[in-house]
mmCIF file of C-alpha atoms and ligand atoms in Angstrom:
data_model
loop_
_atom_site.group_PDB
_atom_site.id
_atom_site.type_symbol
_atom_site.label_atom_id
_atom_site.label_comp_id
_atom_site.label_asym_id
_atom_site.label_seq_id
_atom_site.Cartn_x
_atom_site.Cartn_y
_atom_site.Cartn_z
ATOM 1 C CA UNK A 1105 -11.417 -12.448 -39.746
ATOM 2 C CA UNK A 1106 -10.809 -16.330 -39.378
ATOM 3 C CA UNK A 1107 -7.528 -15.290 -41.918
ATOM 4 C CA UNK A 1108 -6.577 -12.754 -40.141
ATOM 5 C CA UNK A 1109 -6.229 -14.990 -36.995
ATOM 6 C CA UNK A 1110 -4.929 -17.670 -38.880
ATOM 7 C CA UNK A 1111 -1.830 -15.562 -39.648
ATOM 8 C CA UNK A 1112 0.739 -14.794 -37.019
ATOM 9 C CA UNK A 1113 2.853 -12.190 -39.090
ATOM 10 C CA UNK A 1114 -0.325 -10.006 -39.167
ATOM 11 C CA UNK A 1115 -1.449 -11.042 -35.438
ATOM 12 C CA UNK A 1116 1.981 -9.612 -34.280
ATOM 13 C CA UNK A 1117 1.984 -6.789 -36.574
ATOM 14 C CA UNK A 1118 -1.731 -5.927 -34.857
ATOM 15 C CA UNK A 1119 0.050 -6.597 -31.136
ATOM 16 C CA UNK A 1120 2.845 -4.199 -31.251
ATOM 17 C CA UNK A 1121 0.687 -1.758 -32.992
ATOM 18 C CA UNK A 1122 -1.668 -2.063 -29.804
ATOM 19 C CA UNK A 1123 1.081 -2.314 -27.552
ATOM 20 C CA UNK A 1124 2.812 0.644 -28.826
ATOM 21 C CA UNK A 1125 -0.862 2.211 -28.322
ATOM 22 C CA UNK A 1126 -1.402 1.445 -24.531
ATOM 23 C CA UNK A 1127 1.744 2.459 -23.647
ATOM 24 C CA UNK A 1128 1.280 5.938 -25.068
ATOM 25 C CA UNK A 1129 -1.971 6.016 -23.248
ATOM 26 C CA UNK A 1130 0.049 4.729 -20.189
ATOM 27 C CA UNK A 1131 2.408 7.265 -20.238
ATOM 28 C CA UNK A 1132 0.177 10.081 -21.520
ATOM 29 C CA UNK A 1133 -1.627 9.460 -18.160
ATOM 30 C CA UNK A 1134 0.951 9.036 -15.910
ATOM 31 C CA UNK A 1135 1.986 12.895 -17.175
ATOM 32 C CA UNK A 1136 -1.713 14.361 -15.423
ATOM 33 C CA UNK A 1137 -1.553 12.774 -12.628
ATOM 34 C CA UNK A 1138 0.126 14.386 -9.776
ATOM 35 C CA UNK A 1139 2.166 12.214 -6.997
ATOM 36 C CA UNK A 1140 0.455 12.211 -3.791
ATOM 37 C CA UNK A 1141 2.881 13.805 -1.327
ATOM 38 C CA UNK A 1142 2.098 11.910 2.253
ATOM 39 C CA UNK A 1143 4.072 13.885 4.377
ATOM 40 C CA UNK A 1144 3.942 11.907 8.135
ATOM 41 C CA UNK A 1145 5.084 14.659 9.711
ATOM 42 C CA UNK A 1146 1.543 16.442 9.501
ATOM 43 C CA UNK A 1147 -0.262 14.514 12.138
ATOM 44 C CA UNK A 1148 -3.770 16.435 12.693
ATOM 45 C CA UNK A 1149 -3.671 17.260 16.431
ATOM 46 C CA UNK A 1150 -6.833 17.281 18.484
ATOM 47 C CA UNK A 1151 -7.601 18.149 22.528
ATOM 48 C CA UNK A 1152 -7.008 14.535 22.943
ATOM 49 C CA UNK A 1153 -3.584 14.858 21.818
ATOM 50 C CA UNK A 1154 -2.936 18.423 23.052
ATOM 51 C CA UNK A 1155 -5.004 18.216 26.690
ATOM 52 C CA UNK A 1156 -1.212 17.140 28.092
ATOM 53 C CA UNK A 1157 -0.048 20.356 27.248
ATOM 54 C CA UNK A 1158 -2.997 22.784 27.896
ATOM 55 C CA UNK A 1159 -3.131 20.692 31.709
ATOM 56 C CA UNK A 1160 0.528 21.276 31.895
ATOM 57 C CA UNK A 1161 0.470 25.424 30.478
ATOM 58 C CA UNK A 1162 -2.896 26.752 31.738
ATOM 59 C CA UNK A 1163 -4.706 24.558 34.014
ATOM 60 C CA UNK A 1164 -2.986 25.982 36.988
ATOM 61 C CA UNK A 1165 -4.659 29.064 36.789
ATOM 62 C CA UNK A 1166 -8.132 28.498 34.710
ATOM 63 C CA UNK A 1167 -9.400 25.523 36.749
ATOM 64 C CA UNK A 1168 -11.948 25.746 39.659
ATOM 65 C CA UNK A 1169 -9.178 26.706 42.793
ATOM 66 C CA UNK A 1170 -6.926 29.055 40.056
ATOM 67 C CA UNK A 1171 -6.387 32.389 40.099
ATOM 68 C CA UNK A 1172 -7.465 32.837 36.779
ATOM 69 C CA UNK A 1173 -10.685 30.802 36.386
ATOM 70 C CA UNK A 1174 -12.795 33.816 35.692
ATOM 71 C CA UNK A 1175 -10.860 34.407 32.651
ATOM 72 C CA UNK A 1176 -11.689 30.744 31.308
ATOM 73 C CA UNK A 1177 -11.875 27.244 32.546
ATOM 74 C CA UNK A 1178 -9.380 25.120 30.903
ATOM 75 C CA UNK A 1179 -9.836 21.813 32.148
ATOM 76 C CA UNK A 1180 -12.174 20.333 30.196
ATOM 77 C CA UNK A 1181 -13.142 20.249 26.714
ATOM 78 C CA UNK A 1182 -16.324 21.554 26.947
ATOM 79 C CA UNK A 1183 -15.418 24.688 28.397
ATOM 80 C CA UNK A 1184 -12.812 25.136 26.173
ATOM 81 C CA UNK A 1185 -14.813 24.816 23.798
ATOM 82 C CA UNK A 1186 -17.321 27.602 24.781
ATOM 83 C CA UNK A 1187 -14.224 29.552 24.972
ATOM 84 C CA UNK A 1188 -13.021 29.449 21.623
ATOM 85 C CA UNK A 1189 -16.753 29.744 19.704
ATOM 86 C CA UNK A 1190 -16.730 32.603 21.563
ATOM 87 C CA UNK A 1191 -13.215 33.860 20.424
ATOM 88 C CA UNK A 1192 -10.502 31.602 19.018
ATOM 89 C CA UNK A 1193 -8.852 34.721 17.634
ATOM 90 C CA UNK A 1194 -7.952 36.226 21.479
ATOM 91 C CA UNK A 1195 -6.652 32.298 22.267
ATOM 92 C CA UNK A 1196 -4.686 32.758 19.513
ATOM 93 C CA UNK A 1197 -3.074 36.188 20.329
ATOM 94 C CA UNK A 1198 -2.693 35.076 23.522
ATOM 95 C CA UNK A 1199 0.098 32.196 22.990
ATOM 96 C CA UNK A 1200 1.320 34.081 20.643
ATOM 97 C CA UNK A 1201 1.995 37.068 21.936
ATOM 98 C CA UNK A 1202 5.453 38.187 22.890
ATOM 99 C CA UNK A 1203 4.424 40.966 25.111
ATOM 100 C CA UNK A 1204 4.892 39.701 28.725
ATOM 101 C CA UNK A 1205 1.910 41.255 30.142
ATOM 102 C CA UNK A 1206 -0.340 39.474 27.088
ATOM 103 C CA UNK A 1207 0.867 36.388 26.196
ATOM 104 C CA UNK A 1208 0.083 33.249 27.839
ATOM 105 C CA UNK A 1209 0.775 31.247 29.923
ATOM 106 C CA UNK A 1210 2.194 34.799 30.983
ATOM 107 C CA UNK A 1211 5.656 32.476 32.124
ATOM 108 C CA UNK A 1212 5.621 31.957 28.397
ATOM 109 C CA UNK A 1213 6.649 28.340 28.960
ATOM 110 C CA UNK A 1214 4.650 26.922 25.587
ATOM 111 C CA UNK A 1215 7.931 25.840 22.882
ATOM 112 C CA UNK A 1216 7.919 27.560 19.268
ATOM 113 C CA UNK A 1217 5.747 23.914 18.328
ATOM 114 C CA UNK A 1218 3.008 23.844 20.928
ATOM 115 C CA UNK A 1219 2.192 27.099 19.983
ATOM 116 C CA UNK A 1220 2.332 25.851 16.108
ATOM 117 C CA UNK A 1221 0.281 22.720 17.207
ATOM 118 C CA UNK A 1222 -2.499 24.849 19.290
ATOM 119 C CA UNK A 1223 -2.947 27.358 16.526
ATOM 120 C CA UNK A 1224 -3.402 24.563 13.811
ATOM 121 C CA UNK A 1225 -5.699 23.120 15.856
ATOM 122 C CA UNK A 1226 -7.798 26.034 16.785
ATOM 123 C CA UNK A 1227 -7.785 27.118 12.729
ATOM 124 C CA UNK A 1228 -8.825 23.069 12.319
ATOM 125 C CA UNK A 1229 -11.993 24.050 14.184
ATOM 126 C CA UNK A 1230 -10.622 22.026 17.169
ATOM 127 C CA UNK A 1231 -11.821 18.761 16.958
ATOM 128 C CA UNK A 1232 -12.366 17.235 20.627
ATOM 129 C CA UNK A 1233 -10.832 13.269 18.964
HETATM 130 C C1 HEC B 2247 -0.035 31.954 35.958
HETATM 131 C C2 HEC B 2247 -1.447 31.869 35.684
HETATM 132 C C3 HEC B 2247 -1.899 31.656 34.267
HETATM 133 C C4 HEC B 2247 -1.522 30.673 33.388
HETATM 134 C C5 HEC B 2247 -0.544 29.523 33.638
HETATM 135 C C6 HEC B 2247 -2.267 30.884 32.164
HETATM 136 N N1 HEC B 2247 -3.067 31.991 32.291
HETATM 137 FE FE1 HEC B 2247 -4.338 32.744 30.885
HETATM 138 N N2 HEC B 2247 -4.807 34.281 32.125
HETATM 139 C C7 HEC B 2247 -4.317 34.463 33.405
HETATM 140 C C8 HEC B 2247 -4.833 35.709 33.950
HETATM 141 C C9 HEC B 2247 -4.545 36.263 35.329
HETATM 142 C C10 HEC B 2247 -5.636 36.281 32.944
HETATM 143 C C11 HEC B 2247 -6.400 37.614 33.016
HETATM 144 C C12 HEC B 2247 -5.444 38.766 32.903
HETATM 145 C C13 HEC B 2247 -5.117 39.080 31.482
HETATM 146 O O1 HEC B 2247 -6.048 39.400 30.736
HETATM 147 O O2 HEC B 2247 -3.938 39.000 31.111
HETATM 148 C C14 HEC B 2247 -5.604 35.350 31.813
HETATM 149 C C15 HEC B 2247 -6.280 35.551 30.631
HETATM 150 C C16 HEC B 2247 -6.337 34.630 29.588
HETATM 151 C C17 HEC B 2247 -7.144 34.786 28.394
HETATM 152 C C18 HEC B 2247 -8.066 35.937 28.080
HETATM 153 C C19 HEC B 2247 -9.412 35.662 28.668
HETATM 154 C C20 HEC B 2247 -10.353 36.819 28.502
HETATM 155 O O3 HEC B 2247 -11.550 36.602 28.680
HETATM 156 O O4 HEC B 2247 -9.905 37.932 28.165
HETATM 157 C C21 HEC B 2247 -6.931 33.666 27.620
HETATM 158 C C22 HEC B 2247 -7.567 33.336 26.289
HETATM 159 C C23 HEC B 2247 -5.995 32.845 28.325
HETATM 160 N N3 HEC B 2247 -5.653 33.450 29.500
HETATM 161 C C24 HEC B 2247 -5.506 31.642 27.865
HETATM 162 C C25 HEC B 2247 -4.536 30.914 28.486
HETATM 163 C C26 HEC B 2247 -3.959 29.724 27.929
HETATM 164 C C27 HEC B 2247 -4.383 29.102 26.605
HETATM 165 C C28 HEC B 2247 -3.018 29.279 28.798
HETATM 166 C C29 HEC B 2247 -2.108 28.119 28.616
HETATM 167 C C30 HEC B 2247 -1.370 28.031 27.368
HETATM 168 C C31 HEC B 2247 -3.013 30.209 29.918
HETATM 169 N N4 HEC B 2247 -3.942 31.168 29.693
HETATM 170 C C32 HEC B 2247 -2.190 30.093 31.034
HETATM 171 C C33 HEC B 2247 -3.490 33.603 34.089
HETATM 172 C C34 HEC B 2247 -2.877 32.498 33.555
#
């Protein structure tokens, strides 16, 4: 071994050899591994940042002093909450509903993305934060 190290022609040869090694193993790796896409669009939305729109869309009505607060308090988490354990599948046919006499708010002043944004967030098992 104290040869071997001794001479640089065959210390070289033994470099590029591992060289030429690694950098197959580099590449061979790089092939598996897939790119993680971070796409910053997709912010996860929770009642924090959705409680502006629900306050705005269906307060009115399903508060304490609303004509609809039989139907569902919507002015605090908690009762929203209780409200979609119960069933998050008749929130979600209600926004998106195009039937007039269904759909709410029954103005149908949600845009084409708060209705996106609330049903993500009710499939996320609407996190509260
Ligand atoms: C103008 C008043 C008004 C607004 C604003 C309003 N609602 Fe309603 N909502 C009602 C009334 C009245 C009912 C009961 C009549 C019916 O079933 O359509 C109701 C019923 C519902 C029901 C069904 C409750 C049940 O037990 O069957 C859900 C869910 C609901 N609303 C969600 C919402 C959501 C979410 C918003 C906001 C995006 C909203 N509402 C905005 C008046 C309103």
């Amino acid at each position: 071994m104290s040869k071997l190290h001794k001479n640089p022609s065959i210390m070289k040869y033994y470099l590029t050899i591992l060289l030429i090694f690694s950098l197959f193993l580099f590449t061979a790796c790089e092939k598996e591994v897939d790119p993680i896409i971070v796409d910053s669009e997709e912010v996860q939305d929770t009642y924090a940042t959705l409680k502006a729109v629900v306050d705005q869309n269906c307060v009115g009505c399903h508060s304490y002093g609303g004509s609809a607060v039989e139907f569902g308090d919507f002015s605090n988490y908690g009762s929203i909450q209780g409200i979609l354990d119960n069933s998050s599948q008749e929130f979600i046919n209600r926004i998106t509903s195009t039937d007039p006499n269904y759909r709410m708010p029954p103005a149908g002043s949600l845009t084409s993305s708060q209705i996106e944004q609330l049903v993500n967030w009710v499939n996320n098992g609407y996190p509260e934060n």
